[in-house]
Amino acid sequence: MNRKKMKSPKLNSVKQATEKPASRVNDRNRALEEWREETLDRMCALILEADPEMIEERKWKKPSNMMAGVPVWSHNGIVCTGETYKHVVKLTFAQGARIPDPSGLFNSSLEGNMRRAIDIHEGEKVNARAFKALVKAAVAHNSQPAKKADAKATPGGTKAKAVKTPFRRQSANRKGRW
C-alpha cells in the first residue's frame, strides 16, 4: 500500500500546544457564559429595585440548563423569567401582552396573546428606567383582582344556557369510519 504521511497542523501559539483542546473549548464557553450571566445579574438587580417584595426562585431544572433551573421572578403570580441562550439573554413577561410598553422594550414573542419578551444581545444596554416601569406595570397587573369567567351573555343580557345533546351511537354499517 502506498501511504502518504499526514502533516501535523501547525500550532499558533505555545499555549495551544500545551493545552488540551477540551480545555480551550471550556474556556471559550466560560467566556460566552460570562456576558450572559452578567447581563442576567444586572437585569435581576433592576427587577429587585423596581419591586423589593419580588420573589426570586429557580424552577424547571433540566439538563439543558445544567440543572440550575430557570430564574423566575414573581409577585402575586409570575412577573417574568430569565433564560440564557447562545446569542441572547431572554426575559419573558408572563402577562406581557396585557401590560403597556410605551418605550418599546418588548422585541420578541410579539405575536402571542399572553407573553412578550425582551431579547438582550451581547453588548446591548437596556433603558433601566423603562425596564423598571415595565416590571412595576407587570406587578400592578398581577395585583388586579381576577375576573370571573362568566357564561357568554346573549344579546338580551341573560346568560346562555348549556344545551345537552343526546349521545348518538355509531350505526353498524358505518363502524370504523368517521
mmCIF file with all atom_site columns, C-alpha atoms in Angstrom, residues 70-177:
data_model
loop_
_atom_site.group_PDB
_atom_site.id
_atom_site.type_symbol
_atom_site.label_atom_id
_atom_site.label_alt_id
_atom_site.label_comp_id
_atom_site.label_asym_id
_atom_site.label_entity_id
_atom_site.label_seq_id
_atom_site.pdbx_PDB_ins_code
_atom_site.Cartn_x
_atom_site.Cartn_y
_atom_site.Cartn_z
_atom_site.occupancy
_atom_site.B_iso_or_equiv
_atom_site.pdbx_formal_charge
_atom_site.auth_seq_id
_atom_site.auth_comp_id
_atom_site.auth_asym_id
_atom_site.auth_atom_id
_atom_site.pdbx_PDB_model_num
ATOM 1   C CA . VAL A 1 70  ? -34.727 28.991 35.163 1.00 0.00 ? 70  VAL A CA 1
ATOM 2   C CA . PRO A 1 71  ? -34.770 32.178 37.241 1.00 0.00 ? 71  PRO A CA 1
ATOM 3   C CA . VAL A 1 72  ? -38.382 33.186 37.896 1.00 0.00 ? 72  VAL A CA 1
ATOM 4   C CA . TRP A 1 73  ? -39.458 36.471 39.471 1.00 0.00 ? 73  TRP A CA 1
ATOM 5   C CA . SER A 1 74  ? -42.944 36.618 40.920 1.00 0.00 ? 74  SER A CA 1
ATOM 6   C CA . HIS A 1 75  ? -45.221 38.911 42.899 1.00 0.00 ? 75  HIS A CA 1
ATOM 7   C CA . ASN A 1 76  ? -48.868 37.770 43.047 1.00 0.00 ? 76  ASN A CA 1
ATOM 8   C CA . GLY A 1 77  ? -48.025 35.493 40.125 1.00 0.00 ? 77  GLY A CA 1
ATOM 9   C CA . ILE A 1 78  ? -45.143 35.147 37.706 1.00 0.00 ? 78  ILE A CA 1
ATOM 10  C CA . VAL A 1 79  ? -43.847 38.510 36.515 1.00 0.00 ? 79  VAL A CA 1
ATOM 11  C CA . CYS A 1 80  ? -41.034 37.277 34.279 1.00 0.00 ? 80  CYS A CA 1
ATOM 12  C CA . THR A 1 81  ? -38.475 34.561 33.655 1.00 0.00 ? 81  THR A CA 1
ATOM 13  C CA . GLY A 1 82  ? -34.879 34.892 32.564 1.00 0.00 ? 82  GLY A CA 1
ATOM 14  C CA . GLU A 1 83  ? -33.137 32.454 30.268 1.00 0.00 ? 83  GLU A CA 1
ATOM 15  C CA . THR A 1 84  ? -29.741 32.431 28.639 1.00 0.00 ? 84  THR A CA 1
ATOM 16  C CA . TYR A 1 85  ? -29.258 31.183 25.112 1.00 0.00 ? 85  TYR A CA 1
ATOM 17  C CA . LYS A 1 86  ? -26.165 31.044 22.915 1.00 0.00 ? 86  LYS A CA 1
ATOM 18  C CA . HIS A 1 87  ? -26.554 34.554 21.474 1.00 0.00 ? 87  HIS A CA 1
ATOM 19  C CA . VAL A 1 88  ? -29.148 36.185 23.696 1.00 0.00 ? 88  VAL A CA 1
ATOM 20  C CA . VAL A 1 89  ? -30.484 36.672 27.205 1.00 0.00 ? 89  VAL A CA 1
ATOM 21  C CA . LYS A 1 90  ? -34.287 36.430 27.088 1.00 0.00 ? 90  LYS A CA 1
ATOM 22  C CA . LEU A 1 91  ? -36.577 37.976 29.699 1.00 0.00 ? 91  LEU A CA 1
ATOM 23  C CA . THR A 1 92  ? -40.108 36.714 29.144 1.00 0.00 ? 92  THR A CA 1
ATOM 24  C CA . PHE A 1 93  ? -43.002 38.518 30.817 1.00 0.00 ? 93  PHE A CA 1
ATOM 25  C CA . ALA A 1 94  ? -45.847 36.075 31.518 1.00 0.00 ? 94  ALA A CA 1
ATOM 26  C CA . GLN A 1 95  ? -48.598 38.689 31.005 1.00 0.00 ? 95  GLN A CA 1
ATOM 27  C CA . GLY A 1 96  ? -46.585 40.920 28.678 1.00 0.00 ? 96  GLY A CA 1
ATOM 28  C CA . ALA A 1 97  ? -49.326 41.280 26.075 1.00 0.00 ? 97  ALA A CA 1
ATOM 29  C CA . ARG A 1 98  ? -51.572 42.841 28.708 1.00 0.00 ? 98  ARG A CA 1
ATOM 30  C CA . ILE A 1 99  ? -49.191 45.471 30.062 1.00 0.00 ? 99  ILE A CA 1
ATOM 31  C CA . PRO A 1 100 ? -48.301 48.782 28.433 1.00 0.00 ? 100 PRO A CA 1
ATOM 32  C CA . ASP A 1 101 ? -44.857 49.139 26.832 1.00 0.00 ? 101 ASP A CA 1
ATOM 33  C CA . PRO A 1 102 ? -44.566 52.787 25.811 1.00 0.00 ? 102 PRO A CA 1
ATOM 34  C CA . SER A 1 103 ? -40.764 52.573 25.424 1.00 0.00 ? 103 SER A CA 1
ATOM 35  C CA . GLY A 1 104 ? -40.969 49.588 23.097 1.00 0.00 ? 104 GLY A CA 1
ATOM 36  C CA . LEU A 1 105 ? -38.698 47.303 25.106 1.00 0.00 ? 105 LEU A CA 1
ATOM 37  C CA . PHE A 1 106 ? -40.504 44.154 24.003 1.00 0.00 ? 106 PHE A CA 1
ATOM 38  C CA . ASN A 1 107 ? -38.723 42.918 20.906 1.00 0.00 ? 107 ASN A CA 1
ATOM 39  C CA . SER A 1 108 ? -39.531 39.216 20.854 1.00 0.00 ? 108 SER A CA 1
ATOM 40  C CA . SER A 1 109 ? -42.591 36.915 21.073 1.00 0.00 ? 109 SER A CA 1
ATOM 41  C CA . LEU A 1 110 ? -44.751 39.778 19.826 1.00 0.00 ? 110 LEU A CA 1
ATOM 42  C CA . GLU A 1 111 ? -47.345 37.662 18.036 1.00 0.00 ? 111 GLU A CA 1
ATOM 43  C CA . GLY A 1 112 ? -48.819 35.825 21.049 1.00 0.00 ? 112 GLY A CA 1
ATOM 44  C CA . ASN A 1 113 ? -51.845 36.686 23.169 1.00 0.00 ? 113 ASN A CA 1
ATOM 45  C CA . MET A 1 114 ? -50.104 36.375 26.542 1.00 0.00 ? 114 MET A CA 1
ATOM 46  C CA . ARG A 1 115 ? -46.333 36.618 26.694 1.00 0.00 ? 115 ARG A CA 1
ATOM 47  C CA . ARG A 1 116 ? -43.887 39.211 25.478 1.00 0.00 ? 116 ARG A CA 1
ATOM 48  C CA . ALA A 1 117 ? -40.118 39.027 25.727 1.00 0.00 ? 117 ALA A CA 1
ATOM 49  C CA . ILE A 1 118 ? -37.037 41.205 25.679 1.00 0.00 ? 118 ILE A CA 1
ATOM 50  C CA . ASP A 1 119 ? -34.024 39.735 23.885 1.00 0.00 ? 119 ASP A CA 1
ATOM 51  C CA . ILE A 1 120 ? -30.725 41.248 25.001 1.00 0.00 ? 120 ILE A CA 1
ATOM 52  C CA . HIS A 1 121 ? -27.716 40.574 22.770 1.00 0.00 ? 121 HIS A CA 1
ATOM 53  C CA . GLU A 1 122 ? -24.094 40.841 23.842 1.00 0.00 ? 122 GLU A CA 1
ATOM 54  C CA . GLY A 1 123 ? -23.114 44.482 24.381 1.00 0.00 ? 123 GLY A CA 1
ATOM 55  C CA . GLU A 1 124 ? -26.692 45.823 24.313 1.00 0.00 ? 124 GLU A CA 1
ATOM 56  C CA . LYS A 1 125 ? -27.880 48.123 27.060 1.00 0.00 ? 125 LYS A CA 1
ATOM 57  C CA . VAL A 1 126 ? -31.458 48.233 28.295 1.00 0.00 ? 126 VAL A CA 1
ATOM 58  C CA . ASN A 1 127 ? -33.038 51.508 29.404 1.00 0.00 ? 127 ASN A CA 1
ATOM 59  C CA . ALA A 1 128 ? -33.123 50.939 33.170 1.00 0.00 ? 128 ALA A CA 1
ATOM 60  C CA . ARG A 1 129 ? -35.921 53.435 33.864 1.00 0.00 ? 129 ARG A CA 1
ATOM 61  C CA . ALA A 1 130 ? -38.186 51.991 31.156 1.00 0.00 ? 130 ALA A CA 1
ATOM 62  C CA . PHE A 1 131 ? -37.433 48.421 32.278 1.00 0.00 ? 131 PHE A CA 1
ATOM 63  C CA . LYS A 1 132 ? -38.312 49.194 35.909 1.00 0.00 ? 132 LYS A CA 1
ATOM 64  C CA . ALA A 1 133 ? -41.555 50.824 34.748 1.00 0.00 ? 133 ALA A CA 1
ATOM 65  C CA . LEU A 1 134 ? -42.354 47.655 32.792 1.00 0.00 ? 134 LEU A CA 1
ATOM 66  C CA . VAL A 1 135 ? -41.721 45.487 35.870 1.00 0.00 ? 135 VAL A CA 1
ATOM 67  C CA . LYS A 1 136 ? -43.914 47.757 38.005 1.00 0.00 ? 136 LYS A CA 1
ATOM 68  C CA . ALA A 1 137 ? -46.699 47.554 35.403 1.00 0.00 ? 137 ALA A CA 1
ATOM 69  C CA . ALA A 1 138 ? -46.460 43.740 35.403 1.00 0.00 ? 138 ALA A CA 1
ATOM 70  C CA . VAL A 1 139 ? -46.697 43.647 39.214 1.00 0.00 ? 139 VAL A CA 1
ATOM 71  C CA . ALA A 1 140 ? -49.681 46.015 39.121 1.00 0.00 ? 140 ALA A CA 1
ATOM 72  C CA . HIS A 1 141 ? -51.357 43.772 36.535 1.00 0.00 ? 141 HIS A CA 1
ATOM 73  C CA . ASN A 1 142 ? -50.771 40.705 38.722 1.00 0.00 ? 142 ASN A CA 1
ATOM 74  C CA . SER A 1 143 ? -52.240 42.537 41.716 1.00 0.00 ? 143 SER A CA 1
ATOM 75  C CA . GLN A 1 144 ? -55.564 43.248 39.982 1.00 0.00 ? 144 GLN A CA 1
ATOM 76  C CA . PRO A 1 145 ? -58.422 41.018 41.101 1.00 0.00 ? 145 PRO A CA 1
ATOM 77  C CA . ALA A 1 146 ? -59.083 38.207 38.638 1.00 0.00 ? 146 ALA A CA 1
ATOM 78  C CA . LYS A 1 147 ? -62.224 38.479 36.569 1.00 0.00 ? 147 LYS A CA 1
ATOM 79  C CA . LYS A 1 148 ? -64.618 35.567 36.847 1.00 0.00 ? 148 LYS A CA 1
ATOM 80  C CA . ALA A 1 149 ? -65.231 33.686 33.644 1.00 0.00 ? 149 ALA A CA 1
ATOM 81  C CA . ASP A 1 150 ? -68.992 34.032 33.177 1.00 0.00 ? 150 ASP A CA 1
ATOM 82  C CA . ALA A 1 151 ? -71.004 32.173 30.615 1.00 0.00 ? 151 ALA A CA 1
ATOM 83  C CA . LYS A 1 152 ? -71.380 34.087 27.385 1.00 0.00 ? 152 LYS A CA 1
ATOM 84  C CA . ALA A 1 153 ? -74.171 36.598 27.619 1.00 0.00 ? 153 ALA A CA 1
ATOM 85  C CA . THR A 1 154 ? -76.859 36.628 24.990 1.00 0.00 ? 154 THR A CA 1
ATOM 86  C CA . PRO A 1 155 ? -77.808 39.904 23.281 1.00 0.00 ? 155 PRO A CA 1
ATOM 87  C CA . GLY A 1 156 ? -80.787 40.233 25.673 1.00 0.00 ? 156 GLY A CA 1
ATOM 88  C CA . GLY A 1 157 ? -78.426 40.361 28.627 1.00 0.00 ? 157 GLY A CA 1
ATOM 89  C CA . THR A 1 158 ? -79.228 36.950 30.089 1.00 0.00 ? 158 THR A CA 1
ATOM 90  C CA . LYS A 1 159 ? -76.753 34.124 30.351 1.00 0.00 ? 159 LYS A CA 1
ATOM 91  C CA . ALA A 1 160 ? -76.894 31.474 27.687 1.00 0.00 ? 160 ALA A CA 1
ATOM 92  C CA . LYS A 1 161 ? -77.767 28.012 28.952 1.00 0.00 ? 161 LYS A CA 1
ATOM 93  C CA . ALA A 1 162 ? -75.808 24.951 28.003 1.00 0.00 ? 162 ALA A CA 1
ATOM 94  C CA . VAL A 1 163 ? -77.850 22.544 25.929 1.00 0.00 ? 163 VAL A CA 1
ATOM 95  C CA . LYS A 1 164 ? -77.279 18.827 26.313 1.00 0.00 ? 164 LYS A CA 1
ATOM 96  C CA . THR A 1 165 ? -77.269 16.860 23.109 1.00 0.00 ? 165 THR A CA 1
ATOM 97  C CA . PRO A 1 166 ? -78.106 13.158 23.163 1.00 0.00 ? 166 PRO A CA 1
ATOM 98  C CA . PHE A 1 167 ? -75.302 10.708 22.516 1.00 0.00 ? 167 PHE A CA 1
ATOM 99  C CA . ARG A 1 168 ? -75.630 9.075  19.115 1.00 0.00 ? 168 ARG A CA 1
ATOM 100 C CA . ARG A 1 169 ? -74.396 5.566  18.654 1.00 0.00 ? 169 ARG A CA 1
ATOM 101 C CA . GLN A 1 170 ? -72.458 4.606  15.622 1.00 0.00 ? 170 GLN A CA 1
ATOM 102 C CA . SER A 1 171 ? -74.515 2.603  13.165 1.00 0.00 ? 171 SER A CA 1
ATOM 103 C CA . ALA A 1 172 ? -73.329 -0.879 12.272 1.00 0.00 ? 172 ALA A CA 1
ATOM 104 C CA . ASN A 1 173 ? -72.721 -0.010 8.620  1.00 0.00 ? 173 ASN A CA 1
ATOM 105 C CA . ARG A 1 174 ? -70.511 2.994  9.499  1.00 0.00 ? 174 ARG A CA 1
ATOM 106 C CA . LYS A 1 175 ? -68.366 1.179  12.028 1.00 0.00 ? 175 LYS A CA 1
ATOM 107 C CA . GLY A 1 176 ? -64.759 2.348  11.951 1.00 0.00 ? 176 GLY A CA 1
ATOM 108 C CA . ARG A 1 177 ? -65.366 5.333  9.645  1.00 0.00 ? 177 ARG A CA 1
#
